[in-house]
Amino acid sequence: MTPGDSGRAAAALRDLPSIDRLLRAPGANELLADFGRAPATDALRATLAEARAALLAGHDPDPAAPPDWEVVAAARERLAAARERLAARLAPTPPPVINATGIIIHTNLGRAPLSAAAIEAIAATAAGYAALEYDVAAGRRGPRGAAVEALLTELTGAEAALVVNNNAAAVLLMLSALCRGREVLISRGQLVEIGGGFRVPDVLAQSGARLVEVGTTNRTHLRDYAAAITADTAAILLVHHSNYKIIGFAGEPEAAELAALAHERGLLLLYDQGSGALLDTAAYGLAAEPTVPNGLRAGADVVTFSGDKLLGGPQAGILVGRVDLIDIARRHPLARAVRADKLALAALGATLGHYLTGRIAEIPVWGMIARPLDDVAAEAEAWAGQLRAAGIAATTVAAESFVGGGSLPGESLPTRVVVIAPGDLGAEALAARLRAATPPVIGRLHDGRLLLDPRTVLAGEGEAVVRGVVGALRAEWRVAGSG
Ligand SMILES: *Cc1c(COP(=O)(O)O)cnc(C)c1O
């Protein structure tokens, strides 16, 4: 730092206004009105501290220098910084992003986007009152979620259904209500962790049921289960290890075999199916994911699953099965603690409506799964063309999209993605620039390249993807070419 620099820094420090001066500056009243007195004052203090720290980082101020608080420009700058800070705090949260990863059910990006009908149902329910626990015809209290439960029983073939907050809650409730204090048999190959800390042994412990491990990691036989049954056994728990696959010398009994054994010995077969597949995924060119109706047909007494995985709806946990067992779960104190809210019930009802009418492609998750390769490729080519027109070296290559969300591990859909030559910037830095765009564009890094997959980009978002890339690389030209 030269003496000149140091003098300028000292002057800049002196010019920083006091908080009182800032509160009297033009524009301050608007800031207080827009954001509230306390948050606005806090934000002004924070931006002053920030500016002071930045100046001090390069300089020790001369304590004898006379302060000059009358610098309007400095005050204006602080007010603008405070407004930006407050606006960022009040921005929609979680912030909307564009998913160009090609991972359809991306747990970190909020899993399933909702259908137009589900969004409408949420808006209508949120804006006013709704007969959530009210029988409109009878004019008195009614059961919560009854209409959604009726759709669930019709679509799955179950006797009864119950909707709770998420599938982790559904499994916890099922085990707490039906197995507390007793033994539950589970194959060692199914003692799994399902992302985000859902560990089957922990959930079992929390429910008060006692875990009895049977078989081995790769192979468990029906006779292993049979040998482990005691007078204390309440149930066999079948967990669909949806997020990994054991390949090679591996095997487990089918749900139907387990159901037959359980029922012969007076036990329940409880089945954590997970993904909530109601349709045959094989019809979409994917491996056959076990479905909820098949689990029930095989003889499971209760099946649990998520609302926001392959079902394609809102976050929810669903229990379907025998009416006497579902009623025990419904009356358990935990049921009240983990119940679904009215917005989730509204969105779930609308999503299930698509299954009822057979208009599956209206469910975004299934629309993306079913989207033909040609269609994805045409969009990728269009993006690449627009990027090349803006002077950016973009090409398209064949790649894979994934279902994700702990469903169908290793299964992919053929897709076509845009690859951008990142130049000197590097793929990681380009990805970071894209994440800093408005709205953020999240791509997928693969083999040192940044891929943008149109399959998971919603209708109408493509333009923002192209704009994001152009903006990200423009910034690079500015830095490299300095002007
Ligand atoms: C996803 C999953 C869960 C957890 O469900 P959440 O809805 O995320 O709580 C539990 N079990 C299985 C088998 C799953 O696939």
Coordinates of C-alpha atoms and ligand atoms in Angstrom, one line a residue, residues 107 111 165-171 192 194-195 198 200 239-243 272-275 304-309 315-317 405-407, ligand 1:
T107 CA -34.2 -34.6 -3.0
R111 CA -38.2 -33.8 -5.1
N165 CA -46.2 -35.8 7.1
N166 CA -43.6 -38.0 5.2
N167 CA -42.7 -41.6 4.8
A168 CA -40.3 -41.6 7.7
A169 CA -43.2 -40.6 9.9
A170 CA -45.4 -43.3 8.3
V171 CA -42.9 -46.0 9.1
V192 CA -30.5 -49.4 5.1
I194 CA -32.2 -43.8 3.0
G195 CA -30.6 -40.3 2.4
F198 CA -33.4 -42.2 7.8
V200 CA -34.1 -48.3 9.4
V239 CA -38.0 -52.5 3.3
H240 CA -37.5 -51.8 -0.3
H241 CA -33.8 -50.8 -0.5
S242 CA -34.7 -48.4 -3.2
N243 CA -31.5 -46.5 -3.3
D272 CA -41.9 -49.9 3.5
Q273 CA -42.3 -49.6 -0.3
G274 CA -40.8 -46.1 -0.3
S275 CA -41.2 -44.6 -3.8
T304 CA -46.0 -47.2 3.5
F305 CA -44.6 -44.8 0.9
S306 CA -43.7 -41.1 0.1
G307 CA -46.0 -38.7 -1.6
D308 CA -43.2 -36.8 -3.4
K309 CA -41.1 -39.5 -5.1
Q315 CA -44.3 -34.2 0.7
A316 CA -46.4 -36.7 2.5
G317 CA -46.2 -40.2 4.0
G405 CA -35.0 -39.8 -5.2
G406 CA -33.7 -43.2 -4.1
S407 CA -35.8 -44.9 -6.8
Ligands
LIG1 C1 -37.6 -42.3 0.7 C2 -37.8 -43.5 1.6 C3 -38.0 -43.3 3.0 C4 -38.1 -41.9 3.6 O1 -39.3 -41.2 3.1 P1 -39.5 -39.7 3.3 O2 -40.7 -39.4 2.6 O3 -38.3 -39.0 2.7 O4 -39.6 -39.4 4.8 C5 -38.2 -44.4 3.8 N1 -38.2 -45.6 3.3 C6 -37.9 -45.9 2.0 C7 -37.8 -47.3 1.5 C8 -37.7 -44.8 1.1 O5 -37.5 -45.0 -0.2

